Short mmCIF file of C-alpha atoms in Angstrom, two decimals:
data_model
loop_
_atom_site.label_atom_id
_atom_site.label_comp_id
_atom_site.label_asym_id
_atom_site.label_seq_id
_atom_site.Cartn_x
_atom_site.Cartn_y
_atom_site.Cartn_z
CA UNK A 1 95.40 69.74 -33.47
CA UNK A 2 97.90 66.89 -32.95
CA UNK A 3 98.78 68.31 -29.49
CA UNK A 4 95.08 68.44 -28.47
CA UNK A 5 94.61 64.76 -29.56
CA UNK A 6 97.55 63.71 -27.58
CA UNK A 7 96.34 65.62 -24.56
CA UNK A 8 92.84 64.22 -24.93
CA UNK A 9 94.25 60.59 -24.89
CA UNK A 10 96.49 61.43 -21.89
CA UNK A 11 93.65 63.08 -19.83
CA UNK A 12 91.33 60.19 -20.53
CA UNK A 13 93.98 57.82 -19.33
CA UNK A 14 94.60 59.86 -16.19
CA UNK A 15 90.94 60.08 -15.53
CA UNK A 16 90.54 56.25 -15.84
CA UNK A 17 93.02 55.81 -12.99
CA UNK A 18 92.67 58.72 -10.69
CA UNK A 19 90.31 61.46 -9.44
CA UNK A 20 92.51 64.62 -8.85
CA UNK A 21 91.45 68.07 -7.71
CA UNK A 22 93.15 69.40 -10.75
CA UNK A 23 92.02 71.78 -13.54
CA UNK A 24 94.01 72.24 -16.76
CA UNK A 25 93.25 75.37 -18.83
CA UNK A 26 94.35 75.37 -22.39
CA UNK A 27 95.59 78.22 -24.50
CA UNK A 28 92.11 78.26 -26.31
CA UNK A 29 90.18 78.48 -23.06
CA UNK A 30 89.10 74.87 -22.86
CA UNK A 31 89.09 73.42 -19.37
CA UNK A 32 89.93 69.89 -18.34
CA UNK A 33 88.84 68.89 -14.86
CA UNK A 34 90.04 65.65 -13.28
CA UNK A 35 87.64 65.30 -10.46
CA UNK A 36 84.14 66.39 -9.50
CA UNK A 37 85.44 68.22 -6.50
CA UNK A 38 86.57 71.83 -6.87
CA UNK A 39 90.19 72.05 -8.15
CA UNK A 40 92.87 72.76 -5.55
CA UNK A 41 95.49 73.25 -8.28
CA UNK A 42 95.24 74.85 -11.57
CA UNK A 43 97.69 74.50 -14.50
CA UNK A 44 97.47 77.00 -17.44
CA UNK A 45 99.01 75.83 -20.60
CA UNK A 46 99.51 79.09 -22.60
CA UNK A 47 100.64 77.45 -25.90
CA UNK A 48 100.39 74.07 -27.71
CA UNK A 49 104.18 73.55 -27.42
CA UNK A 50 103.86 73.23 -23.58
CA UNK A 51 101.65 70.14 -23.93
CA UNK A 52 104.74 68.01 -23.98
CA UNK A 53 105.33 68.79 -20.36
CA UNK A 54 101.99 67.27 -19.40
CA UNK A 55 102.22 64.21 -21.65
CA UNK A 56 105.42 63.13 -19.78
CA UNK A 57 104.60 64.61 -16.31
CA UNK A 58 107.78 63.79 -14.44
CA UNK A 59 108.82 65.97 -11.55
CA UNK A 60 111.68 67.26 -13.63
CA UNK A 61 109.56 68.12 -16.71
CA UNK A 62 106.61 69.76 -14.86
CA UNK A 63 109.02 71.41 -12.30
CA UNK A 64 111.11 72.83 -15.22
CA UNK A 65 107.95 74.02 -17.02
CA UNK A 66 106.77 75.85 -13.79
CA UNK A 67 110.11 77.30 -12.87
CA UNK A 68 110.87 78.48 -16.38
CA UNK A 69 107.41 79.90 -16.89
CA UNK A 70 106.38 77.60 -19.69
CA UNK A 71 103.22 76.77 -17.75
CA UNK A 72 101.47 78.71 -14.84
CA UNK A 73 100.47 76.70 -11.64
CA UNK A 74 98.41 77.99 -8.87
CA UNK A 75 97.54 76.39 -5.63
CA UNK A 76 99.20 75.52 -2.35
CA UNK A 77 102.66 74.08 -2.88
CA UNK A 78 101.73 70.88 -0.88
CA UNK A 79 98.75 70.27 -3.22
CA UNK A 80 100.86 70.92 -6.23
CA UNK A 81 103.53 68.43 -5.27
CA UNK A 82 101.00 65.82 -4.30
CA UNK A 83 99.08 66.01 -7.65
CA UNK A 84 102.17 66.15 -9.73
CA UNK A 85 103.46 62.95 -7.99
CA UNK A 86 100.15 61.34 -8.69
CA UNK A 87 100.39 62.30 -12.29
CA UNK A 88 103.84 60.90 -12.63
CA UNK A 89 103.00 57.71 -10.78
CA UNK A 90 100.12 57.06 -13.22
CA UNK A 91 102.25 57.81 -16.32
CA UNK A 92 105.87 56.93 -15.65
CA UNK A 93 108.32 54.49 -14.13
CA UNK A 94 109.93 55.67 -10.86
CA UNK A 95 113.56 55.57 -12.30
CA UNK A 96 114.79 55.82 -15.72
CA UNK A 97 117.54 53.87 -17.29
CA UNK A 98 120.00 56.48 -16.32
CA UNK A 99 120.10 57.65 -12.74
CA UNK A 100 122.01 60.20 -10.74
CA UNK A 101 124.00 57.35 -9.17
CA UNK A 102 125.64 56.65 -12.53
CA UNK A 103 126.50 60.25 -13.03
CA UNK A 104 127.88 60.49 -9.46
CA UNK A 105 130.68 58.08 -10.42
CA UNK A 106 132.10 60.76 -12.85
CA UNK A 107 131.63 63.84 -10.63
CA UNK A 108 134.49 65.65 -9.08
CA UNK A 109 134.23 67.82 -6.02
CA UNK A 110 136.98 70.46 -6.05
CA UNK A 111 137.17 73.34 -3.67
CA UNK A 112 136.19 75.76 -6.52
CA UNK A 113 133.17 73.64 -7.60
CA UNK A 114 131.94 73.13 -4.05
CA UNK A 115 132.34 76.77 -3.22
CA UNK A 116 130.38 77.78 -6.36
CA UNK A 117 127.58 75.40 -5.53
CA UNK A 118 127.32 76.70 -1.90
CA UNK A 119 127.24 80.25 -3.14
CA UNK A 120 124.46 79.49 -5.67
CA UNK A 121 122.21 77.91 -2.91
CA UNK A 122 123.03 80.10 0.11
CA UNK A 123 124.08 83.48 -1.22
CA UNK A 124 120.56 84.48 -2.32
CA UNK A 125 120.31 86.87 0.57
CA UNK A 126 120.14 86.48 4.30
CA UNK A 127 116.84 88.45 4.12
CA UNK A 128 115.35 85.76 1.78
CA UNK A 129 116.06 82.96 4.27
CA UNK A 130 115.11 85.09 7.23
CA UNK A 131 111.69 85.46 5.73
CA UNK A 132 110.69 81.86 6.30
CA UNK A 133 113.25 80.31 8.67
CA UNK A 134 113.00 80.63 12.52
CA UNK A 135 114.51 83.70 14.12
CA UNK A 136 117.90 81.80 14.73
CA UNK A 137 117.88 81.00 10.90
CA UNK A 138 118.64 77.27 11.45
CA UNK A 139 118.40 75.70 7.98
CA UNK A 140 118.33 72.01 8.91
CA UNK A 141 116.06 69.48 10.42
CA UNK A 142 114.32 70.58 13.72
CA UNK A 143 113.85 68.24 16.69
CA UNK A 144 110.22 67.87 17.83
CA UNK A 145 110.75 66.20 21.17
CA UNK A 146 106.94 66.13 21.95
CA UNK A 147 105.57 66.82 18.50
CA UNK A 148 103.72 70.00 19.45
CA UNK A 149 106.72 72.54 19.47
CA UNK A 150 106.72 75.57 17.27
CA UNK A 151 109.56 75.85 14.82
CA UNK A 152 111.84 78.13 16.91
CA UNK A 153 111.53 75.86 19.96
CA UNK A 154 112.14 72.74 17.83
CA UNK A 155 115.26 74.17 16.32
CA UNK A 156 116.72 75.20 19.61
CA UNK A 157 115.95 71.69 20.99
CA UNK A 158 117.62 70.14 17.91
CA UNK A 159 120.89 72.18 18.80
CA UNK A 160 120.69 71.13 22.41
CA UNK A 161 119.99 67.51 21.40
CA UNK A 162 123.21 67.53 19.25
CA UNK A 163 125.22 69.10 22.09
CA UNK A 164 123.92 66.42 24.50
CA UNK A 165 124.77 63.65 22.02
CA UNK A 166 128.38 64.78 21.56
CA UNK A 167 128.57 65.06 25.43
CA UNK A 168 130.03 68.57 25.20
CA UNK A 169 131.90 69.58 28.30
CA UNK A 170 132.66 73.16 29.55
CA UNK A 171 135.69 74.73 27.84
CA UNK A 172 136.13 72.02 25.12
CA UNK A 173 136.97 72.79 21.52
CA UNK A 174 134.32 72.37 18.96
CA UNK A 175 134.47 72.44 15.11
CA UNK A 176 131.15 73.08 13.37
CA UNK A 177 131.49 72.15 9.76
CA UNK A 178 128.99 73.93 7.67
CA UNK A 179 128.00 76.35 10.47
CA UNK A 180 125.20 78.16 8.59
CA UNK A 181 124.38 81.37 10.38
CA UNK A 182 126.15 80.30 13.53
CA UNK A 183 123.36 79.16 15.80
CA UNK A 184 124.95 75.94 17.03
CA UNK A 185 128.35 77.47 17.79
CA UNK A 186 126.77 80.36 19.55
CA UNK A 187 124.68 78.03 21.66
CA UNK A 188 127.70 75.89 22.48
CA UNK A 189 129.56 78.90 23.60
CA UNK A 190 126.76 80.35 25.67
CA UNK A 191 125.86 77.04 27.47
CA UNK A 192 129.27 75.35 27.80
CA UNK A 193 131.95 77.99 27.31
CA UNK A 194 133.06 75.92 24.43
CA UNK A 195 135.85 77.35 22.11
CA UNK A 196 134.16 77.02 18.75
CA UNK A 197 135.27 77.28 15.20
CA UNK A 198 132.46 77.54 12.60
CA UNK A 199 133.30 77.18 8.94
CA UNK A 200 131.13 77.94 5.88
CA UNK A 201 131.66 78.47 2.08
CA UNK A 202 128.85 81.10 2.05
CA UNK A 203 130.03 84.74 2.37
CA UNK A 204 126.53 85.78 3.39
CA UNK A 205 126.35 83.22 6.15
CA UNK A 206 129.74 84.11 7.43
CA UNK A 207 128.97 87.87 7.60
CA UNK A 208 125.77 87.47 9.41
CA UNK A 209 127.12 84.75 11.69
CA UNK A 210 129.95 87.00 12.72
CA UNK A 211 127.61 89.90 13.49
CA UNK A 212 125.56 87.52 15.68
CA UNK A 213 128.57 86.36 17.55
CA UNK A 214 129.57 89.99 18.17
CA UNK A 215 125.98 90.83 19.34
CA UNK A 216 126.19 87.91 21.79
CA UNK A 217 129.56 89.14 23.07
CA UNK A 218 131.20 85.88 22.21
CA UNK A 219 134.07 86.88 19.95
CA UNK A 220 136.46 85.48 22.49
CA UNK A 221 134.92 81.93 22.14
CA UNK A 222 133.54 81.75 18.56
CA UNK A 223 135.54 82.11 15.32
CA UNK A 224 133.55 82.07 12.17
CA UNK A 225 135.59 81.31 9.11
CA UNK A 226 135.04 81.39 5.32
CA UNK A 227 136.92 78.13 4.93
CA UNK A 228 136.78 74.64 3.28
CA UNK A 229 136.80 71.70 5.67
CA UNK A 230 139.90 70.39 3.77
CA UNK A 231 141.86 73.40 4.76
CA UNK A 232 141.22 73.35 8.55
CA UNK A 233 144.19 72.54 10.80
CA UNK A 234 144.36 71.39 14.34
CA UNK A 235 142.41 68.90 16.52
CA UNK A 236 139.08 69.39 18.23
CA UNK A 237 137.43 67.71 21.15
CA UNK A 238 134.06 67.69 19.44
CA UNK A 239 133.08 68.00 15.78
CA UNK A 240 129.59 68.57 14.41
CA UNK A 241 128.53 68.53 10.73
CA UNK A 242 124.89 69.47 10.18
CA UNK A 243 123.32 69.53 6.73
CA UNK A 244 126.71 69.70 5.01
CA UNK A 245 127.94 66.32 3.97
CA UNK A 246 125.34 66.11 1.24
CA UNK A 247 127.54 68.45 -0.77
CA UNK A 248 130.72 66.30 -0.40
CA UNK A 249 129.77 63.64 -3.10
CA UNK A 250 129.39 59.95 -2.75
CA UNK A 251 132.79 59.25 -4.27
CA UNK A 252 134.42 61.51 -1.71
CA UNK A 253 132.77 60.38 1.49
CA UNK A 254 135.62 58.20 2.59
CA UNK A 255 138.27 61.09 2.28
CA UNK A 256 135.74 63.42 3.94
CA UNK A 257 135.52 61.16 7.01
CA UNK A 258 139.25 60.60 6.88
CA UNK A 259 139.62 64.39 7.17
CA UNK A 260 137.08 64.63 10.01
CA UNK A 261 139.05 61.73 11.81
CA UNK A 262 142.29 63.67 11.40
CA UNK A 263 140.67 66.74 12.93
CA UNK A 264 139.18 64.78 15.95
CA UNK A 265 141.12 64.54 19.18
CA UNK A 266 142.00 60.93 20.33
CA UNK A 267 139.06 60.79 22.73
CA UNK A 268 136.81 63.17 20.77
CA UNK A 269 133.23 62.62 19.54
CA UNK A 270 131.81 63.67 16.18
CA UNK A 271 128.19 63.85 15.15
CA UNK A 272 127.11 63.91 11.45
CA UNK A 273 123.52 65.12 10.76
CA UNK A 274 122.58 64.68 7.17
CA UNK A 275 120.02 63.59 4.55
CA UNK A 276 120.30 60.23 2.92
CA UNK A 277 118.51 58.47 0.16
CA UNK A 278 116.51 55.36 1.01
CA UNK A 279 117.28 53.87 -2.34
CA UNK A 280 120.03 51.27 -1.83
CA UNK A 281 121.58 52.08 -5.19
CA UNK A 282 121.88 55.79 -4.06
CA UNK A 283 119.73 56.92 -7.09
CA UNK A 284 117.78 60.26 -7.07
CA UNK A 285 114.26 60.43 -5.77
CA UNK A 286 111.66 58.94 -8.13
CA UNK A 287 110.11 60.55 -11.21
CA UNK A 288 112.93 63.02 -11.83
CA UNK A 289 112.77 64.85 -8.47
CA UNK A 290 116.50 64.38 -7.84
CA UNK A 291 117.36 65.75 -11.29
CA UNK A 292 115.25 68.85 -10.61
CA UNK A 293 117.07 69.36 -7.32
CA UNK A 294 120.44 68.95 -8.94
CA UNK A 295 119.53 71.41 -11.69
CA UNK A 296 117.79 74.14 -9.76
CA UNK A 297 118.51 73.80 -5.98
CA UNK A 298 121.71 71.98 -4.98
CA UNK A 299 124.17 71.79 -7.93
CA UNK A 300 126.51 68.81 -7.36
CA UNK A 301 124.53 67.60 -4.34
CA UNK A 302 124.57 63.84 -3.86
CA UNK A 303 122.60 61.69 -1.44
CA UNK A 304 124.15 58.43 -0.32
CA UNK A 305 122.34 55.50 1.32
CA UNK A 306 122.80 55.05 5.03
CA UNK A 307 124.72 51.88 4.44
CA UNK A 308 127.06 53.72 2.23
CA UNK A 309 127.50 56.42 4.82
CA UNK A 310 128.33 53.99 7.60
CA UNK A 311 130.74 52.07 5.47
CA UNK A 312 132.50 55.26 4.48
CA UNK A 313 132.81 56.37 8.16
CA UNK A 314 134.46 53.05 8.94
CA UNK A 315 136.81 53.35 5.97
CA UNK A 316 137.62 56.76 7.30
CA UNK A 317 138.65 55.51 10.74
CA UNK A 318 135.67 56.32 12.63
CA UNK A 319 133.43 53.89 14.70
CA UNK A 320 129.66 54.40 14.67
CA UNK A 321 128.24 54.56 18.26
CA UNK A 322 124.70 55.84 17.82
CA UNK A 323 122.28 56.27 14.88
CA UNK A 324 118.89 58.16 15.10
CA UNK A 325 116.29 58.48 12.27
CA UNK A 326 114.65 61.90 12.17
CA UNK A 327 112.79 61.44 8.93
CA UNK A 328 109.43 62.39 10.66
CA UNK A 329 111.00 65.57 12.07
CA UNK A 330 112.32 66.76 8.72
CA UNK A 331 108.91 66.07 7.14
CA UNK A 332 107.39 68.40 9.68
CA UNK A 333 110.23 70.92 9.47
CA UNK A 334 109.89 71.27 5.64
CA UNK A 335 106.05 71.59 5.91
CA UNK A 336 106.56 74.49 8.46
CA UNK A 337 109.04 76.15 6.09
CA UNK A 338 106.61 75.78 3.25
CA UNK A 339 103.78 77.31 5.41
CA UNK A 340 106.07 80.24 6.45
CA UNK A 341 107.11 80.67 2.78
CA UNK A 342 103.55 81.01 1.56
CA UNK A 343 102.40 83.06 4.58
CA UNK A 344 105.13 85.69 3.70
CA UNK A 345 105.00 85.06 -0.10
CA UNK A 346 104.65 88.78 -0.88
CA UNK A 347 107.79 89.68 1.02
CA UNK A 348 109.65 86.66 -0.25
CA UNK A 349 108.85 87.63 -3.82
CA UNK A 350 110.29 91.13 -3.20
CA UNK A 351 113.59 89.53 -1.90
CA UNK A 352 114.34 87.51 -5.06
CA UNK A 353 113.44 87.00 -8.65
CA UNK A 354 110.25 85.27 -9.87
CA UNK A 355 112.18 82.11 -11.00
CA UNK A 356 113.96 81.60 -7.75
CA UNK A 357 110.71 82.20 -5.93
CA UNK A 358 109.08 79.41 -7.91
CA UNK A 359 112.08 77.09 -7.38
CA UNK A 360 111.94 77.35 -3.50
CA UNK A 361 108.16 77.26 -3.47
CA UNK A 362 107.91 73.85 -4.99
CA UNK A 363 111.31 72.75 -3.47
CA UNK A 364 110.34 73.03 0.10
CA UNK A 365 107.03 71.30 -0.22
CA UNK A 366 108.69 68.57 -2.38
CA UNK A 367 111.10 67.79 0.35
CA UNK A 368 108.33 67.44 2.86
CA UNK A 369 106.66 65.01 0.52
CA UNK A 370 109.79 63.04 -0.05
CA UNK A 371 110.37 62.62 3.63
CA UNK A 372 106.79 61.74 4.24
CA UNK A 373 106.98 59.02 1.55
CA UNK A 374 110.26 57.55 2.67
CA UNK A 375 112.20 58.62 -0.41
CA UNK A 376 114.80 60.34 1.64
CA UNK A 377 115.62 60.36 5.33
CA UNK A 378 117.63 62.21 7.92
CA UNK A 379 120.12 60.52 10.21
CA UNK A 380 122.18 61.72 13.14
CA UNK A 381 125.17 59.51 13.44
CA UNK A 382 127.52 59.81 16.54
CA UNK A 383 131.03 58.47 16.05
CA UNK A 384 134.39 58.23 17.87
CA UNK A 385 137.79 57.08 16.61
CA UNK A 386 137.83 53.46 15.64
CA UNK A 387 139.97 51.17 17.79
CA UNK A 388 139.41 52.87 21.04
CA UNK A 389 139.02 50.99 24.30
CA UNK A 390 135.28 50.40 25.14
CA UNK A 391 135.71 52.19 28.43
CA UNK A 392 135.83 55.52 26.39
CA UNK A 393 132.13 54.88 25.64
CA UNK A 394 129.15 55.43 27.93
CA UNK A 395 127.20 52.49 29.17
CA UNK A 396 123.88 53.72 27.78
CA UNK A 397 122.21 56.64 25.86
CA UNK A 398 120.74 58.13 29.03
CA UNK A 399 123.11 61.12 28.87
CA UNK A 400 121.66 62.02 25.33
CA UNK A 401 118.24 62.64 26.87
CA UNK A 402 118.54 64.74 29.97
CA UNK A 403 115.38 65.41 31.92
CA UNK A 404 113.18 68.20 30.40
CA UNK A 405 114.32 71.62 31.63
CA UNK A 406 117.62 70.44 32.88
CA UNK A 407 120.57 72.84 32.38
CA UNK A 408 124.17 72.11 31.12
CA UNK A 409 125.61 71.39 34.62
CA UNK A 410 125.21 67.65 34.40
CA UNK A 411 125.26 66.05 31.04
CA UNK A 412 127.66 63.38 31.89
CA UNK A 413 127.09 59.67 31.28
CA UNK A 414 125.53 57.85 34.23
#
């Protein structure tokens, strides 16, 4: 009875503020509708003890309840995320007294912990990711040059955009930190004859990447290693890091970029492509979204503010030469991944357990929402070694944007 009274007060408060296409079905069959329009999302509360998740509807609480099976939620993931955020906004403050920024100060990132976190996220199965990624299995922000590209085209354009930004020349050496399933290294070898080393901490990624290198006949140019970036030796003309530095840890960014700098040839170019928070205090996303991701999706992952990243690059001996915001591109990428996930839901469900299915279902749509609402962003940052003569830098960015359809023959600055 007490739970129903609390729920009655809560639902009345929500209705006074919002009209949501939401239906809540209680354990006794009672239905609560929050709008006159047909519900797009239905939450079933199977027992009185689950009411507590609704009364305090943070993204962490409701996300946890859904993932752990304490409540049942049906509807499109994008609608689920939008409605849960509306509920949280009407009921809660964006950030609690304690934030992920505070906990980040005490986090340590060892080789063992980082490898464990990577295995948790990426070693689900290659088939799982293949069910909703593009055919090249590029698991990072795509680049929609015109805005009307399909996902596969946009991912290939992203890779070519990066290779143009680093001004890759035929035969140069390239280190790809966090190489995923090898798409960037393979493309660099195919187009430029680049001598590529790709490193990952995921055994599944490394195995499939090596198979793809062999299928492309590029074993003489591409070396895929199961290796931590801290253990790489040598120097490279070009270095790329795509969707990896989020795992480094805010307190370790300086030493990360110091290591990148040590691996970079004197006249080399490095490009870091990664997610940042837009919160200047580097707190997690509002309403517990960051805590949900930390618990269920990316253990030990930390998002720094752009200002923190640039400062850490400078502390690590790198000079920032170009910064591009691709927030709009990642919002669309995540929306396309969500659509693919839902379109192939039956197959995806066969490739993993129900709990992980529910995690990724809301995670992908939640990321799209976060990018759309400027909670997080994506920056590509091009750097060289600090202290270089300015003659080492091009006069303009024209070389980054070759004419549409141009080949690799002439990507030199002009």
